[in-house]
CSV table of C-alpha atoms and ligand atoms in Angstrom, one decimal:
chain,number,residue,atom,x,y,z
A,1,MET,CA,0.0,0.0,0.0
A,2,SER,CA,1.5,3.4,-1.0
A,3,LYS,CA,2.1,6.2,1.5
A,4,VAL,CA,-0.5,8.9,1.8
A,5,HIS,CA,0.9,12.3,0.8
A,6,ILE,CA,0.0,15.0,3.4
A,7,GLY,CA,0.0,18.8,3.0
A,8,ILE,CA,0.1,20.6,6.3
A,9,ILE,CA,-1.6,24.0,6.5
A,10,GLY,CA,0.1,26.0,9.3
A,11,SER,CA,3.7,25.6,10.4
A,12,ARG,CA,3.8,26.0,14.1
A,13,PHE,CA,2.8,24.1,17.2
A,14,GLN,CA,0.4,21.4,15.9
A,15,ALA,CA,2.1,21.3,12.5
A,16,GLU,CA,5.3,20.2,14.2
A,17,CYS,CA,3.3,17.5,15.9
A,18,VAL,CA,1.8,16.2,12.6
A,19,GLU,CA,5.3,16.2,11.0
A,20,ALA,CA,6.8,14.3,14.0
A,21,SER,CA,3.9,11.8,13.9
A,22,ALA,CA,4.3,11.1,10.2
A,23,ARG,CA,8.0,10.3,10.8
A,24,MET,CA,6.9,7.7,13.3
A,25,VAL,CA,4.8,5.8,10.8
A,26,PRO,CA,6.9,6.2,7.7
A,27,ASP,CA,5.3,3.3,5.8
A,28,GLU,CA,1.9,4.9,6.0
A,29,ALA,CA,2.3,8.6,5.3
A,30,GLU,CA,4.7,11.4,4.4
A,31,VAL,CA,4.4,15.2,4.6
A,32,VAL,CA,5.1,16.5,1.1
A,33,ALA,CA,4.1,20.1,1.4
A,34,VAL,CA,3.5,22.9,4.0
A,35,ALA,CA,1.8,26.3,3.8
A,36,SER,CA,1.9,29.3,6.0
A,37,PRO,CA,1.4,33.0,5.4
A,38,SER,CA,4.1,34.1,7.9
A,39,PRO,CA,7.0,35.3,5.8
A,40,GLY,CA,9.7,32.6,5.7
A,41,HIS,CA,8.0,30.2,8.0
A,42,ALA,CA,6.8,27.6,5.5
A,43,GLU,CA,10.3,27.6,3.9
A,44,ALA,CA,12.0,27.2,7.2
A,45,PHE,CA,9.7,24.4,8.3
A,46,ALA,CA,10.2,22.6,4.9
A,47,TRP,CA,14.0,23.0,5.0
A,48,HIS,CA,14.2,21.8,8.6
A,49,TYR,CA,12.1,18.7,8.0
A,50,GLU,CA,13.2,18.1,4.4
A,51,ILE,CA,9.7,18.6,3.0
A,52,ALA,CA,9.6,18.9,-0.8
A,53,ARG,CA,7.4,22.1,-1.2
A,54,ALA,CA,6.6,25.2,0.8
A,55,TYR,CA,3.8,27.7,0.0
A,56,ALA,CA,2.9,31.1,1.4
A,57,ASP,CA,-0.7,30.7,0.3
A,58,TYR,CA,-2.6,27.6,1.3
A,59,ARG,CA,-4.6,27.8,-1.9
A,60,GLU,CA,-1.4,26.9,-3.8
A,61,LEU,CA,-1.0,23.9,-1.7
A,62,LEU,CA,-4.6,22.9,-2.4
A,63,ARG,CA,-3.7,23.0,-6.2
A,64,ASP,CA,-0.6,20.7,-5.6
A,65,PRO,CA,-1.4,17.4,-7.4
A,66,ALA,CA,1.1,15.5,-5.1
A,67,VAL,CA,-1.1,16.3,-2.0
A,68,GLU,CA,-3.8,13.8,-1.2
A,69,MET,CA,-4.8,14.8,2.3
A,70,ILE,CA,-4.5,18.1,3.9
A,71,TRP,CA,-4.1,18.6,7.7
A,72,VAL,CA,-5.6,21.9,9.0
A,73,THR,CA,-3.4,23.2,11.8
A,74,THR,CA,-4.5,26.9,11.6
A,75,PRO,CA,-6.4,29.0,14.2
A,76,ASN,CA,-9.9,27.8,14.8
A,77,ASP,CA,-11.7,30.6,12.8
A,78,LEU,CA,-10.0,29.3,9.6
A,79,HIS,CA,-10.9,25.7,9.9
A,80,ALA,CA,-14.2,25.9,8.0
A,81,ARG,CA,-13.1,28.0,5.0
A,82,ILE,CA,-9.9,25.9,4.4
A,83,THR,CA,-11.8,22.6,4.8
A,84,ILE,CA,-14.4,23.6,2.3
A,85,GLU,CA,-11.9,24.8,-0.2
A,86,ALA,CA,-9.8,21.7,0.2
A,87,ALA,CA,-12.8,19.5,-0.4
A,88,GLU,CA,-13.6,21.5,-3.6
A,89,ALA,CA,-10.0,20.8,-4.6
A,90,GLY,CA,-10.6,17.1,-4.2
A,91,LYS,CA,-8.4,16.6,-1.1
A,92,HIS,CA,-9.2,14.5,1.9
A,93,VAL,CA,-9.2,16.7,5.1
A,94,VAL,CA,-8.0,16.2,8.6
A,95,CYS,CA,-9.2,19.1,10.7
A,96,GLU,CA,-7.7,19.9,14.1
A,97,LYS,CA,-10.0,20.4,17.1
A,98,PRO,CA,-12.4,22.2,17.6
A,99,LEU,CA,-14.0,21.5,14.2
A,100,CYS,CA,-15.0,25.1,13.7
A,101,LEU,CA,-16.9,28.0,15.3
A,102,THR,CA,-20.5,27.6,14.3
A,103,ILE,CA,-23.0,24.8,13.8
A,104,GLU,CA,-23.7,26.2,10.3
A,105,GLU,CA,-19.9,25.9,9.5
A,106,ALA,CA,-19.9,22.3,10.7
A,107,ASP,CA,-22.8,21.4,8.5
A,108,ALA,CA,-21.2,23.1,5.5
A,109,MET,CA,-17.9,21.3,6.1
A,110,ILE,CA,-19.5,17.9,6.3
A,111,ASP,CA,-21.7,18.6,3.2
A,112,ALA,CA,-18.8,19.9,1.2
A,113,CYS,CA,-16.7,16.8,1.9
A,114,LYS,CA,-19.7,14.5,1.2
A,115,ARG,CA,-20.4,16.3,-2.1
A,116,ALA,CA,-16.7,16.1,-3.2
A,117,GLY,CA,-16.5,12.4,-2.1
A,118,VAL,CA,-13.5,13.1,0.2
A,119,LEU,CA,-13.1,12.2,3.9
A,120,LEU,CA,-13.5,14.7,6.6
A,121,LEU,CA,-11.5,13.4,9.6
A,122,TYR,CA,-11.6,15.1,13.0
A,123,ALA,CA,-8.3,15.0,14.9
A,124,GLU,CA,-9.1,13.8,18.4
A,125,GLU,CA,-5.9,12.0,19.5
A,126,LEU,CA,-7.4,10.8,22.8
A,127,PHE,CA,-9.2,8.1,20.9
A,128,PHE,CA,-5.7,6.7,20.2
A,129,ALA,CA,-3.8,7.4,23.4
A,130,PRO,CA,-2.5,3.9,24.5
A,131,LYS,CA,-3.4,4.3,28.2
A,132,TYR,CA,-6.9,5.6,27.4
A,133,VAL,CA,-7.4,2.9,24.8
A,134,LYS,CA,-6.5,0.2,27.4
A,135,ALA,CA,-9.0,1.7,29.8
A,136,LYS,CA,-11.7,1.5,27.2
A,137,GLN,CA,-10.8,-2.0,26.3
A,138,MET,CA,-11.2,-3.1,29.9
A,139,ALA,CA,-14.5,-1.2,30.2
A,140,ASP,CA,-15.8,-2.8,27.0
A,141,GLU,CA,-14.8,-6.2,28.4
A,142,GLY,CA,-17.0,-5.5,31.4
A,143,ALA,CA,-14.1,-5.1,33.9
A,144,PHE,CA,-16.0,-2.3,35.8
A,145,GLY,CA,-19.6,-3.5,35.3
A,146,ARG,CA,-21.8,-0.8,33.9
A,147,VAL,CA,-19.8,2.4,33.7
A,148,HIS,CA,-21.8,5.3,35.2
A,149,LEU,CA,-19.2,8.0,35.5
A,150,VAL,CA,-16.3,9.0,33.2
A,151,LYS,CA,-14.1,12.0,34.0
A,152,GLN,CA,-11.4,13.7,31.8
A,153,GLY,CA,-9.3,16.7,32.7
A,154,GLU,CA,-6.9,18.7,30.7
A,155,LYS,CA,-5.2,21.7,32.3
A,156,HIS,CA,-2.2,23.9,31.8
A,157,SER,CA,-1.0,27.4,32.4
A,158,GLY,CA,-2.5,28.9,29.3
A,159,PRO,CA,-2.0,28.8,25.5
A,160,HIS,CA,1.2,29.5,23.6
A,161,ALA,CA,-0.2,31.7,20.8
A,162,ASP,CA,-2.1,35.0,21.0
A,163,TRP,CA,-5.0,34.0,18.9
A,164,PHE,CA,-6.2,31.4,21.5
A,165,TRP,CA,-6.8,34.3,23.9
A,166,ASP,CA,-8.8,36.3,21.3
A,167,VAL,CA,-12.3,34.8,21.5
A,168,GLU,CA,-13.2,36.2,18.0
A,169,ARG,CA,-10.7,33.8,16.6
A,170,SER,CA,-10.8,30.9,19.1
A,171,GLY,CA,-14.5,30.9,19.8
A,172,GLY,CA,-14.1,30.5,23.5
A,173,GLY,CA,-11.6,29.9,26.3
A,174,ALA,CA,-10.3,26.9,28.1
A,175,LEU,CA,-13.6,25.0,27.6
A,176,MET,CA,-13.4,25.5,23.8
A,177,ASP,CA,-9.6,24.8,23.7
A,178,LEU,CA,-9.3,21.9,26.1
A,179,GLY,CA,-12.9,20.8,26.8
A,180,CYS,CA,-13.4,19.7,23.3
A,181,HIS,CA,-11.0,16.8,24.1
A,182,GLY,CA,-12.9,15.8,27.3
A,183,ILE,CA,-16.3,16.0,25.7
A,184,ALA,CA,-15.1,13.8,22.8
A,185,PHE,CA,-13.4,11.4,25.3
A,186,CYS,CA,-16.5,10.8,27.5
A,187,TRP,CA,-18.7,10.3,24.5
A,188,TRP,CA,-16.3,7.9,22.8
A,189,PHE,CA,-15.5,6.0,26.0
A,190,LEU,CA,-19.2,5.3,26.7
A,191,GLY,CA,-19.9,4.0,23.2
A,192,LYS,CA,-21.0,7.3,21.5
A,193,PRO,CA,-24.5,7.5,23.2
A,194,ALA,CA,-26.8,10.5,22.6
A,195,VAL,CA,-26.2,13.4,24.9
A,196,ALA,CA,-29.3,14.3,27.0
A,197,SER,CA,-28.2,17.4,28.8
A,198,VAL,CA,-25.2,19.6,29.6
A,199,TYR,CA,-24.4,21.8,32.6
A,200,ALA,CA,-21.3,24.0,32.9
A,201,GLN,CA,-19.8,26.4,35.4
A,202,LEU,CA,-17.4,28.8,33.8
A,203,SER,CA,-15.3,31.6,35.1
A,204,THR,CA,-12.2,33.8,34.3
A,205,GLN,CA,-10.2,33.6,37.5
A,206,VAL,CA,-6.6,34.7,36.5
A,207,HIS,CA,-6.4,35.9,32.9
A,208,GLY,CA,-9.1,38.6,32.8
A,209,ALA,CA,-6.7,41.2,31.6
A,210,ARG,CA,-5.7,39.1,28.6
A,211,THR,CA,-8.9,37.5,27.5
A,212,ARG,CA,-12.7,37.5,27.5
A,213,GLY,CA,-12.5,33.7,27.5
A,214,ASP,CA,-13.1,31.4,30.4
A,215,ASP,CA,-10.0,30.1,32.1
A,216,GLU,CA,-11.7,27.7,34.4
A,217,ALA,CA,-14.4,25.3,33.2
A,218,ILE,CA,-16.3,22.4,34.7
A,219,THR,CA,-18.8,20.6,32.4
A,220,ILE,CA,-21.2,17.9,33.4
A,221,ILE,CA,-22.7,15.8,30.5
A,222,GLU,CA,-25.7,13.6,31.0
A,223,PHE,CA,-25.9,10.8,28.4
A,224,GLU,CA,-28.9,8.8,27.3
A,225,GLY,CA,-29.0,5.7,29.6
A,226,GLY,CA,-27.9,7.8,32.6
A,227,ALA,CA,-24.1,7.7,32.5
A,228,ILE,CA,-22.4,11.0,33.4
A,229,GLY,CA,-19.3,12.6,32.0
A,230,VAL,CA,-17.4,15.3,33.9
A,231,VAL,CA,-14.9,17.4,32.1
A,232,GLU,CA,-12.5,19.7,33.9
A,233,ASN,CA,-10.4,22.4,32.2
A,234,SER,CA,-8.0,25.1,33.3
A,235,TRP,CA,-5.6,27.6,31.8
A,236,ASN,CA,-4.4,28.3,35.4
A,237,ARG,CA,-2.4,25.3,36.2
A,238,PRO,CA,1.4,26.0,36.2
A,239,GLY,CA,3.9,23.1,36.2
A,240,GLY,CA,3.2,21.5,32.8
A,241,MET,CA,0.4,19.9,31.0
A,242,ASP,CA,-2.0,17.7,33.0
A,243,ASP,CA,-4.2,15.1,31.1
A,244,SER,CA,-5.9,12.4,33.1
A,245,ILE,CA,-9.1,10.3,33.3
A,246,GLU,CA,-11.1,8.4,35.9
A,247,VAL,CA,-13.7,5.7,35.1
A,248,PHE,CA,-16.2,4.3,37.6
A,249,GLY,CA,-18.6,1.4,37.4
A,250,ALA,CA,-20.4,-0.8,39.9
A,251,LYS,CA,-17.7,-3.5,39.7
A,252,GLY,CA,-14.6,-1.4,39.6
A,253,GLN,CA,-12.7,1.7,38.5
A,254,THR,CA,-9.5,2.8,36.7
A,255,TYR,CA,-7.4,5.9,36.8
A,256,ALA,CA,-4.9,7.0,34.1
A,257,ASP,CA,-2.6,10.0,34.2
A,258,MET,CA,-1.2,10.3,30.7
A,259,LEU,CA,1.7,12.7,31.4
A,260,MET,CA,2.8,12.7,35.1
A,261,GLY,CA,1.8,9.1,35.3
A,262,ASN,CA,4.2,8.3,32.4
A,263,ALA,CA,7.0,10.6,33.6
A,264,LEU,CA,10.4,10.2,35.3
A,265,PRO,CA,10.2,11.9,38.7
A,266,THR,CA,13.4,14.0,38.3
A,267,TYR,CA,15.4,16.4,40.3
A,268,SER,CA,18.0,18.7,38.7
A,269,GLU,CA,19.7,21.8,40.1
A,270,VAL,CA,20.9,22.9,36.7
A,271,GLY,CA,18.0,22.0,34.5
A,272,PHE,CA,17.9,20.4,31.1
A,273,GLY,CA,16.3,20.9,27.7
A,274,TYR,CA,12.6,19.8,27.9
A,275,ALA,CA,10.4,18.2,30.4
A,276,VAL,CA,6.8,18.3,29.2
A,277,GLU,CA,4.5,20.7,27.2
A,278,LYS,CA,3.9,24.1,28.9
A,279,ALA,CA,6.4,23.4,31.8
A,280,SER,CA,8.1,26.7,32.5
A,281,THR,CA,11.2,25.2,34.1
A,282,THR,CA,13.3,22.1,34.2
A,283,LYS,CA,15.0,23.0,37.5
A,284,GLY,CA,14.1,21.4,40.8
A,285,TRP,CA,11.6,18.5,40.8
A,286,THR,CA,10.0,18.0,37.4
A,287,PHE,CA,8.2,15.2,35.5
A,288,PRO,CA,9.8,14.8,32.1
A,289,VAL,CA,7.8,12.6,29.7
A,290,PHE,CA,9.2,10.2,27.1
A,291,GLU,CA,7.5,9.3,23.8
A,292,GLU,CA,5.2,12.3,24.3
A,293,HIS,CA,3.5,12.1,20.9
A,294,TRP,CA,3.1,8.4,21.2
A,295,ASN,CA,1.6,8.6,24.7
A,296,TYR,CA,-1.0,11.1,23.3
A,297,GLY,CA,-1.8,8.9,20.4
A,298,PHE,CA,-0.8,11.3,17.6
A,299,PRO,CA,1.1,8.9,15.4
A,300,GLN,CA,-1.5,6.2,15.9
A,301,GLU,CA,-4.2,8.8,14.9
A,302,LEU,CA,-2.3,9.7,11.7
A,303,ARG,CA,-1.8,6.0,10.8
A,304,HIS,CA,-5.5,5.4,11.2
A,305,PHE,CA,-6.4,8.4,9.0
A,306,ALA,CA,-3.9,7.3,6.4
A,307,ARG,CA,-5.5,3.8,6.4
A,308,CYS,CA,-8.9,5.4,6.1
A,309,VAL,CA,-7.8,7.3,2.9
A,310,ARG,CA,-6.6,3.9,1.5
A,311,GLY,CA,-10.0,2.3,2.4
A,312,ARG,CA,-8.4,-0.1,4.9
A,313,GLU,CA,-10.0,1.3,8.0
A,314,THR,CA,-13.3,3.1,8.8
A,315,PRO,CA,-13.0,6.5,10.5
A,316,ILE,CA,-13.6,6.4,14.2
A,317,SER,CA,-13.4,10.3,14.3
A,318,ASP,CA,-15.0,12.3,11.5
A,319,GLY,CA,-16.9,15.5,10.8
A,320,GLU,CA,-19.9,14.2,12.6
A,321,THR,CA,-17.8,13.6,15.7
A,322,GLY,CA,-16.6,17.2,15.6
A,323,ARG,CA,-20.2,18.4,15.2
A,324,VAL,CA,-21.3,16.4,18.3
A,325,VAL,CA,-18.5,18.0,20.3
A,326,LEU,CA,-19.4,21.5,19.0
A,327,GLU,CA,-23.1,21.0,19.9
A,328,VAL,CA,-22.0,20.1,23.5
A,329,LEU,CA,-19.7,23.1,23.6
A,330,TYR,CA,-22.6,25.4,22.5
A,331,ALA,CA,-24.9,23.8,25.2
A,332,ALA,CA,-22.1,24.2,27.8
A,333,TYR,CA,-21.6,27.9,27.1
A,334,ALA,CA,-25.4,28.4,27.0
A,335,SER,CA,-25.7,26.6,30.3
A,336,ALA,CA,-23.1,28.9,31.9
A,337,GLY,CA,-25.0,31.9,30.6
A,338,LEU,CA,-28.4,30.7,31.8
A,339,GLY,CA,-27.2,29.1,35.1
A,340,ARG,CA,-29.0,25.9,34.5
A,341,LYS,CA,-28.6,22.7,32.5
A,342,VAL,CA,-29.4,22.7,28.8
A,343,ALA,CA,-31.2,19.8,27.0
A,344,LEU,CA,-30.0,18.5,23.7
A,345,PRO,CA,-30.5,18.6,20.7
A,346,PHE,CA,-29.3,22.1,20.9
A,347,ARG,CA,-28.2,23.6,17.6
A,348,PRO,CA,-28.6,27.4,17.8
A,349,ARG,CA,-28.4,29.2,14.4
A,350,GLY,CA,-27.0,32.6,13.7
A,351,ILE,CA,-24.5,32.7,16.7
A,352,ALA,CA,-21.0,33.8,15.8
A,353,LYS,CA,-19.2,31.6,18.3
A,354,PRO,CA,-20.0,29.4,21.4
A,355,ILE,CA,-18.8,31.8,24.0
A,356,ASP,CA,-21.4,34.4,23.0
A,357,LEU,CA,-24.0,32.3,24.7
A,358,TRP,CA,-22.2,32.7,28.0
A,359,ARG,CA,-21.3,36.4,27.7
A,360,ILE,CA,-24.7,37.4,26.3
A,361,PRO,CA,-27.2,35.2,28.2
A,362,ARG,CA,-30.1,36.7,26.2
A,363,LEU,CA,-28.8,34.8,23.1
A,364,ALA,CA,-28.8,31.6,25.1
A,365,ALA,CA,-32.4,32.2,26.2
A,366,ASP,CA,-33.5,33.0,22.6
A,367,ALA,CA,-31.7,29.9,21.4
A,368,GLN,CA,-33.8,27.7,23.6
A,369,ARG,CA,-37.1,29.0,22.4
B,1,LIG,N1,-4.9,18.0,19.1
B,1,LIG,C1,-4.3,18.8,19.9
B,1,LIG,O1,-4.0,18.4,21.0
B,1,LIG,C2,-4.0,20.2,19.5
B,1,LIG,C3,-2.9,20.8,20.1
B,1,LIG,C4,-2.6,22.1,19.8
B,1,LIG,C5,-3.3,22.8,18.8
B,1,LIG,N2,-4.4,22.1,18.3
B,1,LIG,C6,-5.3,22.8,17.3
B,1,LIG,O2,-4.5,23.1,16.1
B,1,LIG,C7,-4.8,24.3,15.6
B,1,LIG,C8,-3.5,25.2,15.5
B,1,LIG,O3,-3.0,25.4,16.8
B,1,LIG,P1,-1.5,25.7,17.0
B,1,LIG,O4,-1.3,25.5,18.5
B,1,LIG,O5,-0.7,24.9,16.0
B,1,LIG,O6,-1.4,27.2,16.7
B,1,LIG,P2,-0.1,28.1,16.3
B,1,LIG,O7,-0.5,29.5,16.5
B,1,LIG,O8,1.1,27.5,16.9
B,1,LIG,O9,0.0,27.8,14.7
B,1,LIG,C9,-1.0,28.2,13.8
B,1,LIG,C10,-0.4,28.2,12.4
B,1,LIG,O10,-1.5,28.6,11.5
B,1,LIG,C11,-0.9,29.5,10.5
B,1,LIG,N3,-1.9,30.3,9.8
B,1,LIG,C12,-2.5,31.4,10.3
B,1,LIG,N4,-3.3,31.9,9.3
B,1,LIG,C13,-3.1,31.1,8.2
B,1,LIG,C14,-3.6,31.1,6.9
B,1,LIG,N5,-4.5,32.0,6.5
B,1,LIG,N6,-3.2,30.1,6.1
B,1,LIG,C15,-2.4,29.2,6.5
B,1,LIG,N7,-1.8,29.1,7.7
B,1,LIG,C16,-2.2,30.1,8.6
B,1,LIG,C17,0.1,30.3,11.3
B,1,LIG,O11,1.1,30.9,10.5
B,1,LIG,C18,0.7,29.2,12.2
B,1,LIG,O12,1.8,28.5,11.5
B,1,LIG,C19,-5.9,24.9,16.5
B,1,LIG,O13,-7.1,24.7,15.9
B,1,LIG,C20,-5.7,24.2,17.8
B,1,LIG,O14,-6.9,24.1,18.5
B,1,LIG,C21,-4.7,20.8,18.6
């Protein structure tokens, strides 16, 4: 089976992750092009990673006949436009989380890819994280009896790029940025049941001078059948990224800490190169991770998507997955605006971005009518 040729749009944080992941599954895929409008960035990225072609305009990359699948690693507000144009150019699309800013965009992305006969794949690496996959395998075997509570938390000290803090571009704060993982995780873990209702408590505790976004978020998801998902997110947790789960059933439970739980408890008075994402220091006691991308599931996700393009596997994370997550995000922001839980289906139209339903509660009330 030939390698799938990938074009990455964007050339910074997540683009590096995609490139590193492709190198870990070299028989399945190869990055052959990269695009970024920042002067010199695409060229520097291509030179560094020995990628054949670099473009300043992503539309040129979309015209490149060597590219079969594009990977959208741009700020959230560009996901929809780039995905739709890529589909029209006949390319399969992997879109980073969150899928986009509005329900209308999600529908348009899914429709455009269907019409063009290309795949729309939603990059949710937690579906491939080895520790979390093992937890799900045990749950599916019945190890815990009926699972009634699943928790996922992702917390760090705040995003690395300015656009995340600008809700016009990101669509929301920590819930939008990190909560999309936990929502997807709980839903997937429980076997993708329908969501009955969502309740969220949001606040801006630390970063009010920098953003209108939430920097603390607790979301409770009630699924059909009665199981509960709890998603905890923060942009106020120094000391490096924290990603963990807890699973409870009548017959047992399991806990998995993806990063600190896979780390080397380390003490250094002089420091060293790198410990873990978002850690501000490597001096004193730290928790350096190894095989960081593999522990997250990024290369396994890329391998799965490449196999989907070759028709060897069926997508377990696609545009519909991204739309389910977006609907829960909308319901969560509306819940925080209204101060009560919100029942699904909840697909408000004409709202520019999820966080508006929290910051302007009247919109959330209107959306429920
Ligand atoms: N799966 C994950 O765990 C994960 C982790 C980080 C980021 N992400 C997602 O990936 C996306 C990118 O995040 P990031 O951290 O890499 O951001 P970043 O700011 O580090 O990189 C964004 C890139 O997009 C490029 N870009 C901006 N406008 C563009 C345009 N018009 N055309 C082409 N490129 C353009 C920028 O030049 C930059 O290279 C976001 O949607 C984010 O939520 C996912």
